[in-house]
CSV table of C-alpha atoms in Angstrom, one decimal:
chain,number,residue,atom,x,y,z
A,1,UNK,CA,10.8,10.7,9.8
A,2,UNK,CA,11.1,7.4,7.9
A,3,UNK,CA,11.1,4.1,9.9
A,4,UNK,CA,14.0,1.8,10.1
A,5,UNK,CA,14.5,-0.3,7.0
A,6,UNK,CA,12.4,-3.4,6.7
A,7,UNK,CA,15.0,-5.7,5.1
A,8,UNK,CA,12.6,-8.7,5.1
A,9,UNK,CA,10.0,-7.1,2.8
A,10,UNK,CA,9.9,-6.2,-0.9
A,11,UNK,CA,7.3,-4.2,-2.8
A,12,UNK,CA,5.8,-5.0,-6.2
A,13,UNK,CA,3.9,-2.0,-7.5
A,14,UNK,CA,1.4,-2.7,-10.3
A,15,UNK,CA,1.7,0.3,-12.7
A,16,UNK,CA,0.7,-1.1,-16.0
A,17,UNK,CA,-2.9,0.1,-16.0
A,18,UNK,CA,-4.3,1.7,-19.1
A,19,UNK,CA,-6.8,4.0,-17.3
A,20,UNK,CA,-9.4,4.2,-20.0
A,21,UNK,CA,-11.8,6.1,-17.9
A,22,UNK,CA,-9.2,8.9,-17.5
A,23,UNK,CA,-9.0,9.4,-21.2
A,24,UNK,CA,-7.7,11.8,-22.7
A,25,UNK,CA,-5.2,12.2,-19.8
A,26,UNK,CA,-4.1,8.6,-20.5
A,27,UNK,CA,-3.9,9.0,-24.2
A,28,UNK,CA,-0.1,9.3,-24.1
A,29,UNK,CA,0.8,7.9,-20.7
A,30,UNK,CA,-0.1,5.2,-18.3
A,31,UNK,CA,-2.5,6.1,-15.5
A,32,UNK,CA,0.1,6.1,-12.7
A,33,UNK,CA,2.1,8.7,-14.7
A,34,UNK,CA,-0.7,11.2,-14.9
A,35,UNK,CA,0.3,14.4,-13.2
A,36,UNK,CA,-1.4,15.2,-9.9
A,37,UNK,CA,-1.2,18.1,-7.4
A,38,UNK,CA,0.8,20.3,-9.6
A,39,UNK,CA,4.3,18.8,-9.4
A,40,UNK,CA,3.6,15.1,-8.7
A,41,UNK,CA,2.6,12.0,-10.6
A,42,UNK,CA,-0.1,9.6,-9.2
A,43,UNK,CA,2.5,6.9,-8.7
A,44,UNK,CA,4.5,9.2,-6.3
A,45,UNK,CA,2.0,8.6,-3.5
A,46,UNK,CA,2.4,4.9,-3.3
A,47,UNK,CA,6.2,5.1,-3.7
A,48,UNK,CA,6.4,7.8,-1.0
A,49,UNK,CA,4.4,5.6,1.3
A,50,UNK,CA,6.8,2.8,0.9
A,51,UNK,CA,9.9,5.0,1.4
A,52,UNK,CA,8.4,6.8,4.4
A,53,UNK,CA,7.5,3.4,5.9
A,54,UNK,CA,11.1,2.2,5.6
A,55,UNK,CA,10.6,-0.3,2.7
A,56,UNK,CA,13.3,0.5,0.2
A,57,UNK,CA,13.2,-2.5,-2.2
A,58,UNK,CA,10.5,-1.6,-4.7
A,59,UNK,CA,9.9,-3.0,-8.2
A,60,UNK,CA,7.5,-1.1,-10.5
A,61,UNK,CA,5.8,-3.4,-13.0
A,62,UNK,CA,5.0,-1.5,-16.1
A,63,UNK,CA,3.2,-2.2,-19.4
A,64,UNK,CA,0.8,0.3,-21.1
A,65,UNK,CA,2.5,3.4,-22.6
A,66,UNK,CA,5.2,3.3,-20.0
A,67,UNK,CA,7.7,5.8,-21.6
A,68,UNK,CA,6.6,8.8,-19.5
A,69,UNK,CA,6.5,6.7,-16.3
A,70,UNK,CA,9.9,5.2,-16.9
A,71,UNK,CA,11.4,8.6,-17.5
A,72,UNK,CA,9.8,9.9,-14.3
A,73,UNK,CA,11.2,7.1,-12.2
A,74,UNK,CA,14.7,7.6,-13.7
A,75,UNK,CA,14.6,11.3,-12.9
A,76,UNK,CA,12.9,11.3,-9.5
A,77,UNK,CA,13.3,7.9,-7.8
A,78,UNK,CA,17.0,7.1,-7.5
A,79,UNK,CA,17.5,5.7,-4.0
A,80,UNK,CA,20.7,4.3,-2.5
A,81,UNK,CA,21.8,1.2,-4.5
A,82,UNK,CA,24.9,0.8,-2.4
A,83,UNK,CA,22.6,0.2,0.6
A,84,UNK,CA,20.4,-2.2,-1.4
A,85,UNK,CA,17.7,0.5,-1.9
A,86,UNK,CA,16.0,0.8,-5.2
A,87,UNK,CA,12.9,1.7,-7.2
A,88,UNK,CA,13.3,-0.5,-10.3
A,89,UNK,CA,11.1,-0.3,-13.3
A,90,UNK,CA,10.3,-3.8,-14.6
A,91,UNK,CA,8.9,-3.7,-18.1
A,92,UNK,CA,6.7,-6.5,-19.5
A,93,UNK,CA,9.4,-8.6,-21.2
A,94,UNK,CA,7.5,-11.8,-21.8
A,95,UNK,CA,9.6,-13.8,-19.3
A,96,UNK,CA,7.4,-16.9,-19.5
A,97,UNK,CA,6.1,-16.8,-23.0
A,98,UNK,CA,5.0,-14.6,-25.8
A,99,UNK,CA,2.2,-12.8,-24.0
A,100,UNK,CA,1.7,-9.5,-22.2
A,101,UNK,CA,0.4,-9.4,-18.6
A,102,UNK,CA,-3.0,-11.1,-18.6
A,103,UNK,CA,-4.0,-9.6,-15.2
A,104,UNK,CA,-2.5,-8.3,-11.9
A,105,UNK,CA,-1.7,-11.8,-10.7
A,106,UNK,CA,-0.1,-12.8,-14.0
A,107,UNK,CA,2.1,-9.6,-13.8
A,108,UNK,CA,3.5,-10.9,-10.5
A,109,UNK,CA,3.8,-14.4,-11.8
A,110,UNK,CA,5.8,-13.3,-14.9
A,111,UNK,CA,8.2,-11.4,-12.5
A,112,UNK,CA,8.7,-14.0,-9.7
A,113,UNK,CA,12.5,-13.6,-10.3
A,114,UNK,CA,12.2,-10.4,-8.4
A,115,UNK,CA,11.0,-12.3,-5.4
A,116,UNK,CA,13.5,-15.1,-5.9
A,117,UNK,CA,16.5,-12.7,-6.1
A,118,UNK,CA,15.6,-11.0,-2.8
A,119,UNK,CA,14.3,-14.0,-0.9
A,120,UNK,CA,12.0,-11.8,1.4
A,121,UNK,CA,9.7,-13.0,4.1
A,122,UNK,CA,6.9,-10.7,2.9
A,123,UNK,CA,5.8,-9.2,-0.4
A,124,UNK,CA,3.6,-6.1,-0.7
A,125,UNK,CA,1.6,-6.1,-3.9
A,126,UNK,CA,0.1,-2.6,-4.2
A,127,UNK,CA,-1.6,-0.7,-7.0
A,128,UNK,CA,-0.1,2.5,-8.3
A,129,UNK,CA,-3.1,4.6,-9.1
A,130,UNK,CA,-4.6,5.8,-5.8
A,131,UNK,CA,-4.2,8.9,-3.7
A,132,UNK,CA,-3.6,8.3,0.0
A,133,UNK,CA,-1.0,8.4,2.8
A,134,UNK,CA,-0.3,5.3,4.7
A,135,UNK,CA,2.2,3.8,7.1
A,136,UNK,CA,2.6,0.4,5.5
A,137,UNK,CA,4.5,-1.0,8.4
A,138,UNK,CA,1.3,-0.9,10.5
A,139,UNK,CA,-0.4,-3.1,8.0
A,140,UNK,CA,2.6,-5.4,8.0
A,141,UNK,CA,2.6,-5.6,11.8
A,142,UNK,CA,-1.1,-6.6,11.6
A,143,UNK,CA,-0.2,-9.3,9.1
A,144,UNK,CA,2.6,-10.7,11.2
A,145,UNK,CA,0.6,-10.6,14.5
A,146,UNK,CA,-2.1,-12.7,13.0
A,147,UNK,CA,0.1,-15.2,11.3
A,148,UNK,CA,-1.7,-14.3,8.0
A,149,UNK,CA,-1.0,-15.8,4.6
A,150,UNK,CA,-2.5,-12.7,3.0
A,151,UNK,CA,-3.8,-9.3,4.3
A,152,UNK,CA,-6.1,-7.0,2.3
A,153,UNK,CA,-6.3,-3.3,3.1
A,154,UNK,CA,-9.9,-2.2,3.4
A,155,UNK,CA,-12.0,0.9,3.7
A,156,UNK,CA,-15.7,1.2,4.6
A,157,UNK,CA,-17.9,2.1,1.6
A,158,UNK,CA,-21.7,2.6,1.3
A,159,UNK,CA,-23.4,-0.8,0.7
A,160,UNK,CA,-25.3,0.8,-2.1
A,161,UNK,CA,-22.0,1.4,-4.0
A,162,UNK,CA,-20.5,-2.1,-3.5
A,163,UNK,CA,-20.6,-3.0,-7.2
A,164,UNK,CA,-17.7,-0.6,-7.7
A,165,UNK,CA,-15.4,-2.6,-5.4
A,166,UNK,CA,-14.2,-5.9,-4.2
A,167,UNK,CA,-16.2,-6.6,-1.1
A,168,UNK,CA,-15.1,-8.7,1.9
A,169,UNK,CA,-17.0,-10.6,4.6
A,170,UNK,CA,-15.1,-11.0,7.9
A,171,UNK,CA,-15.5,-12.6,11.3
A,172,UNK,CA,-15.0,-11.0,14.7
A,173,UNK,CA,-11.2,-11.4,14.3
A,174,UNK,CA,-11.1,-9.7,10.9
A,175,UNK,CA,-10.4,-13.0,9.2
A,176,UNK,CA,-11.9,-12.9,5.7
A,177,UNK,CA,-14.6,-15.5,5.2
A,178,UNK,CA,-15.7,-14.5,1.7
A,179,UNK,CA,-14.4,-12.2,-1.1
A,180,UNK,CA,-16.8,-10.9,-3.8
A,181,UNK,CA,-15.5,-8.9,-6.8
A,182,UNK,CA,-18.0,-6.0,-7.6
A,183,UNK,CA,-21.2,-7.7,-6.4
A,184,UNK,CA,-24.6,-6.2,-7.1
A,185,UNK,CA,-26.1,-4.6,-4.0
A,186,UNK,CA,-29.3,-5.9,-2.6
A,187,UNK,CA,-32.4,-3.7,-2.9
A,188,UNK,CA,-32.5,-1.1,-0.2
A,189,UNK,CA,-29.0,-1.8,0.9
A,190,UNK,CA,-27.8,0.6,3.6
A,191,UNK,CA,-24.9,1.1,6.0
A,192,UNK,CA,-21.3,0.3,5.0
A,193,UNK,CA,-19.3,-2.7,4.0
A,194,UNK,CA,-15.5,-3.3,3.9
A,195,UNK,CA,-14.1,-2.8,0.4
A,196,UNK,CA,-10.7,-3.8,-0.9
A,197,UNK,CA,-8.3,-1.0,-1.7
A,198,UNK,CA,-6.2,-3.1,-4.0
A,199,UNK,CA,-3.3,-3.2,-1.5
A,200,UNK,CA,-2.1,-6.7,-0.4
A,201,UNK,CA,0.6,-8.1,1.8
A,202,UNK,CA,1.5,-11.8,1.3
A,203,UNK,CA,3.8,-14.1,3.1
A,204,UNK,CA,6.3,-14.7,0.3
A,205,UNK,CA,6.0,-18.5,-0.2
A,206,UNK,CA,2.2,-18.3,-0.2
A,207,UNK,CA,2.2,-15.6,-2.9
A,208,UNK,CA,4.6,-17.6,-5.1
A,209,UNK,CA,2.5,-20.8,-4.8
A,210,UNK,CA,-0.8,-18.9,-5.4
A,211,UNK,CA,0.2,-17.1,-8.6
A,212,UNK,CA,2.1,-20.2,-9.9
A,213,UNK,CA,-1.0,-22.4,-9.5
A,214,UNK,CA,-3.2,-19.7,-11.0
A,215,UNK,CA,-1.0,-19.3,-14.1
A,216,UNK,CA,-2.1,-22.8,-15.5
A,217,UNK,CA,-5.8,-22.4,-14.9
A,218,UNK,CA,-7.8,-21.9,-18.0
A,219,UNK,CA,-10.8,-20.7,-16.0
A,220,UNK,CA,-8.9,-17.8,-14.5
A,221,UNK,CA,-8.7,-14.1,-15.4
A,222,UNK,CA,-5.4,-14.1,-13.5
A,223,UNK,CA,-6.5,-11.2,-11.3
A,224,UNK,CA,-5.9,-10.9,-7.5
A,225,UNK,CA,-9.5,-9.6,-6.8
A,226,UNK,CA,-11.3,-11.9,-9.1
A,227,UNK,CA,-9.3,-15.1,-8.7
A,228,UNK,CA,-6.5,-15.3,-6.3
A,229,UNK,CA,-8.1,-13.9,-3.1
A,230,UNK,CA,-11.5,-15.6,-3.5
A,231,UNK,CA,-9.7,-19.0,-3.8
A,232,UNK,CA,-7.3,-18.2,-0.9
A,233,UNK,CA,-10.1,-17.5,1.5
A,234,UNK,CA,-11.1,-21.1,1.3
A,235,UNK,CA,-7.7,-22.6,2.1
A,236,UNK,CA,-5.5,-20.0,3.7
A,237,UNK,CA,-5.4,-17.4,6.5
A,238,UNK,CA,-6.6,-14.1,4.8
A,239,UNK,CA,-7.3,-11.1,7.0
A,240,UNK,CA,-8.7,-7.6,6.4
A,241,UNK,CA,-6.7,-4.6,7.6
A,242,UNK,CA,-8.9,-1.6,8.4
A,243,UNK,CA,-7.1,1.4,6.8
A,244,UNK,CA,-9.2,3.9,8.8
A,245,UNK,CA,-7.1,3.0,11.8
A,246,UNK,CA,-3.8,3.7,10.1
A,247,UNK,CA,-1.8,6.6,11.5
A,248,UNK,CA,1.1,8.7,10.2
A,249,UNK,CA,2.9,11.5,12.2
A,250,UNK,CA,1.0,14.7,12.6
A,251,UNK,CA,-2.2,13.4,11.1
A,252,UNK,CA,-5.4,14.9,12.4
A,253,UNK,CA,-8.8,13.0,12.6
A,254,UNK,CA,-10.1,14.7,9.5
A,255,UNK,CA,-7.3,13.3,7.5
A,256,UNK,CA,-7.5,9.8,8.8
A,257,UNK,CA,-8.7,7.1,6.4
A,258,UNK,CA,-8.4,9.4,3.3
A,259,UNK,CA,-8.1,7.3,0.1
A,260,UNK,CA,-9.3,8.1,-3.4
A,261,UNK,CA,-9.4,6.1,-6.6
A,262,UNK,CA,-8.9,8.8,-9.2
A,263,UNK,CA,-10.1,6.5,-12.0
A,264,UNK,CA,-12.4,8.9,-13.7
A,265,UNK,CA,-12.1,12.5,-14.8
A,266,UNK,CA,-14.7,13.6,-12.2
A,267,UNK,CA,-12.9,11.7,-9.4
A,268,UNK,CA,-9.6,13.1,-10.5
A,269,UNK,CA,-10.9,16.7,-10.5
A,270,UNK,CA,-12.7,16.4,-7.2
A,271,UNK,CA,-9.6,14.8,-5.5
A,272,UNK,CA,-7.5,17.7,-6.8
A,273,UNK,CA,-10.0,20.2,-5.3
A,274,UNK,CA,-9.5,18.4,-2.0
A,275,UNK,CA,-5.9,19.7,-2.0
A,276,UNK,CA,-6.8,23.3,-2.1
A,277,UNK,CA,-9.3,23.5,0.7
A,278,UNK,CA,-8.3,25.7,3.7
A,279,UNK,CA,-7.7,22.6,5.8
A,280,UNK,CA,-6.9,19.9,3.3
A,281,UNK,CA,-8.0,16.4,4.1
A,282,UNK,CA,-4.9,15.3,2.2
A,283,UNK,CA,-1.9,17.1,3.6
A,284,UNK,CA,1.0,17.6,1.3
A,285,UNK,CA,2.7,20.0,3.8
A,286,UNK,CA,3.5,17.4,6.5
A,287,UNK,CA,7.4,17.4,6.8
A,288,UNK,CA,7.2,14.1,8.7
A,289,UNK,CA,5.6,12.3,5.7
A,290,UNK,CA,6.8,14.0,2.5
A,291,UNK,CA,5.5,13.2,-0.9
A,292,UNK,CA,8.6,12.7,-3.0
A,293,UNK,CA,8.8,13.4,-6.8
A,294,UNK,CA,11.2,14.4,-9.5
A,295,UNK,CA,12.8,17.8,-9.0
A,296,UNK,CA,13.7,20.2,-11.9
A,297,UNK,CA,15.7,23.4,-11.9
A,298,UNK,CA,12.8,25.8,-12.2
A,299,UNK,CA,12.8,29.4,-10.7
A,300,UNK,CA,10.3,30.4,-8.0
A,301,UNK,CA,6.8,31.3,-9.0
A,302,UNK,CA,6.3,35.0,-9.9
A,303,UNK,CA,3.3,37.3,-9.7
A,304,UNK,CA,3.5,40.6,-11.6
A,305,UNK,CA,1.4,43.7,-12.2
A,306,UNK,CA,-0.6,45.4,-9.5
A,307,UNK,CA,-3.1,47.7,-11.4
A,308,UNK,CA,-6.5,47.1,-9.8
A,309,UNK,CA,-7.9,50.2,-11.5
A,310,UNK,CA,-7.6,48.4,-14.9
A,311,UNK,CA,-8.2,44.9,-13.5
A,312,UNK,CA,-4.6,43.9,-14.2
A,313,UNK,CA,-3.4,42.2,-11.0
A,314,UNK,CA,-1.3,39.0,-10.9
A,315,UNK,CA,-3.2,37.1,-8.2
A,316,UNK,CA,-3.8,33.6,-7.0
A,317,UNK,CA,-6.4,32.7,-4.3
A,318,UNK,CA,-7.1,29.4,-2.7
A,319,UNK,CA,-4.8,27.8,-5.2
A,320,UNK,CA,-1.5,25.8,-5.5
A,321,UNK,CA,1.0,27.4,-7.8
A,322,UNK,CA,4.1,25.4,-8.7
A,323,UNK,CA,7.6,26.6,-9.3
A,324,UNK,CA,8.4,28.4,-12.6
A,325,UNK,CA,4.9,29.8,-13.0
A,326,UNK,CA,4.3,33.4,-14.0
A,327,UNK,CA,0.9,35.0,-13.1
A,328,UNK,CA,1.2,38.0,-15.3
A,329,UNK,CA,-1.8,40.2,-14.5
A,330,UNK,CA,-4.3,37.4,-14.5
A,331,UNK,CA,-6.4,35.9,-11.7
A,332,UNK,CA,-6.2,32.3,-10.6
A,333,UNK,CA,-8.8,31.0,-8.1
A,334,UNK,CA,-9.3,27.5,-6.6
A,335,UNK,CA,-6.9,26.0,-9.1
A,336,UNK,CA,-3.7,24.0,-9.3
A,337,UNK,CA,-0.9,25.1,-11.6
A,338,UNK,CA,1.9,22.7,-12.6
A,339,UNK,CA,5.4,24.0,-13.2
A,340,UNK,CA,6.0,26.7,-15.8
A,341,UNK,CA,2.4,27.8,-16.4
A,342,UNK,CA,1.9,31.3,-17.6
A,343,UNK,CA,-1.4,33.2,-17.0
A,344,UNK,CA,-1.4,36.5,-18.9
A,345,UNK,CA,-3.2,39.8,-18.2
A,346,UNK,CA,-6.9,40.1,-17.8
A,347,UNK,CA,-7.5,36.4,-17.9
A,348,UNK,CA,-9.4,34.3,-15.3
A,349,UNK,CA,-8.7,30.7,-14.3
A,350,UNK,CA,-11.0,29.1,-11.8
A,351,UNK,CA,-11.6,25.6,-10.4
A,352,UNK,CA,-9.1,24.2,-12.9
A,353,UNK,CA,-6.0,22.1,-13.2
A,354,UNK,CA,-3.3,23.3,-15.6
A,355,UNK,CA,-0.5,20.9,-16.4
A,356,UNK,CA,3.2,21.8,-17.2
A,357,UNK,CA,3.9,24.6,-19.8
A,358,UNK,CA,0.3,25.7,-20.4
A,359,UNK,CA,0.0,29.3,-21.5
A,360,UNK,CA,-3.2,31.2,-21.0
A,361,UNK,CA,-3.6,34.2,-23.3
A,362,UNK,CA,-5.0,37.6,-22.4
A,363,UNK,CA,-8.7,38.0,-21.6
A,364,UNK,CA,-9.2,34.1,-21.7
A,365,UNK,CA,-11.7,32.6,-19.3
A,366,UNK,CA,-11.3,29.0,-18.0
A,367,UNK,CA,-13.6,27.3,-15.5
A,368,UNK,CA,-13.8,23.7,-14.3
A,369,UNK,CA,-11.2,22.5,-16.8
A,370,UNK,CA,-8.2,20.2,-16.9
A,371,UNK,CA,-5.7,21.4,-19.5
A,372,UNK,CA,-2.9,19.0,-20.3
A,373,UNK,CA,0.7,19.7,-21.0
A,374,UNK,CA,1.9,22.3,-23.5
A,375,UNK,CA,-1.5,23.7,-24.5
A,376,UNK,CA,-1.5,27.4,-25.6
A,377,UNK,CA,-4.9,29.0,-24.9
A,378,UNK,CA,-5.3,31.8,-27.4
A,379,UNK,CA,-6.3,35.3,-26.2
A,380,UNK,CA,-10.0,35.7,-25.6
A,381,UNK,CA,-10.7,31.9,-25.5
A,382,UNK,CA,-13.5,30.7,-23.3
A,383,UNK,CA,-13.5,27.2,-21.8
A,384,UNK,CA,-16.0,25.8,-19.3
A,385,UNK,CA,-18.8,28.3,-19.8
A,386,UNK,CA,-20.8,26.9,-22.7
A,387,UNK,CA,-21.3,23.1,-22.4
A,388,UNK,CA,-22.6,22.7,-25.9
A,389,UNK,CA,-19.6,24.4,-27.4
A,390,UNK,CA,-17.2,22.6,-25.1
A,391,UNK,CA,-18.6,19.2,-26.0
A,392,UNK,CA,-18.1,20.1,-29.7
A,393,UNK,CA,-14.4,20.9,-29.2
A,394,UNK,CA,-13.2,18.9,-26.2
A,395,UNK,CA,-13.8,15.9,-23.9
A,396,UNK,CA,-16.4,16.7,-21.2
A,397,UNK,CA,-17.1,14.5,-18.2
A,398,UNK,CA,-20.5,13.6,-16.7
A,399,UNK,CA,-20.3,16.5,-14.3
A,400,UNK,CA,-19.2,19.0,-16.9
A,401,UNK,CA,-15.4,19.1,-16.3
A,402,UNK,CA,-13.7,20.0,-19.6
A,403,UNK,CA,-10.5,18.2,-20.6
A,404,UNK,CA,-8.2,19.7,-23.2
A,405,UNK,CA,-5.7,17.0,-24.4
A,406,UNK,CA,-1.9,17.3,-24.4
A,407,UNK,CA,-0.5,19.5,-27.1
A,408,UNK,CA,-3.9,20.4,-28.7
A,409,UNK,CA,-3.9,23.4,-30.9
A,410,UNK,CA,-6.8,25.7,-30.1
């Protein structure tokens, strides 16, 4: 169950990312609005973490192609305003001049009225484009116990991969002594290093002062990882919170420390595959830590035809099938189906992700593919079996995952 409300804390969720590496899934929507896990959006995970942690004052800072995201928040994230609970979209409105957000720190600076209106003791500044489950109050307690000005959530990553992350150096008390944004690894680097997850907690007055001073600097990219935190390390108390020690109710050791950046097609596909393992390392079925999303009046999923003699059996194995789906004599294996997908007779869908309202025609074969909303796959179509042909027609990732864009006519 959710914790008691933290009235001294507000959240600012950074949801303006363009997500270029997820193209074409981000062709028509911001990265946090990309569907995930059948019936969710990526942003649902960070918002669910806040609500389950008892933090109910949440501002979502939007910018890039935010229409789909704003619609989702309106339909799925109405809290209890009479109790001071809200998930409020905050569009880029050029509050301090005729410019869009220049970086993550500038996004906060341009919306400091959110902080001023609530007068909190602490501000959580979290990204909206990662998949994880986290009790944020445990990080907040860590922050308070150490009298921190800022706390950065970290995970251990291989030292050889450090150029993909913001890397921290810490002392024995987990105080940050240096912050390096995507440094090149040394030759033969081994072991692990603590990497920033892009999740920060600030003491409110420290945050206000830091982003205000940064706004006037001509030498700044106005980013928390590149500018704010490296400078704060020199003059303030910055600590690293080890996410691998975070605990939520009914979590097992296999699930502890699970966090994924779904910033590429391959990472998105692999993280989706994590959901359908027999014992998933990301558990969406934990009633004590529900993942919340918009709810639509769809009927239950339906499986029809049982004629094995003619290979006409409506069947799904090792898969997640959302409400409103009809598996009509086709076979779905190791796949995730969003609401209202129809898979017709004699077709085969394997290791794939089908978004809302996709229809798969008879005798079609689909393998290792992501098919965006509203695509009609004609009878007899083959996707994912001939890489040369797939690259001619579609977007194909480095590992060979085929992406069919939203509304594409095949």
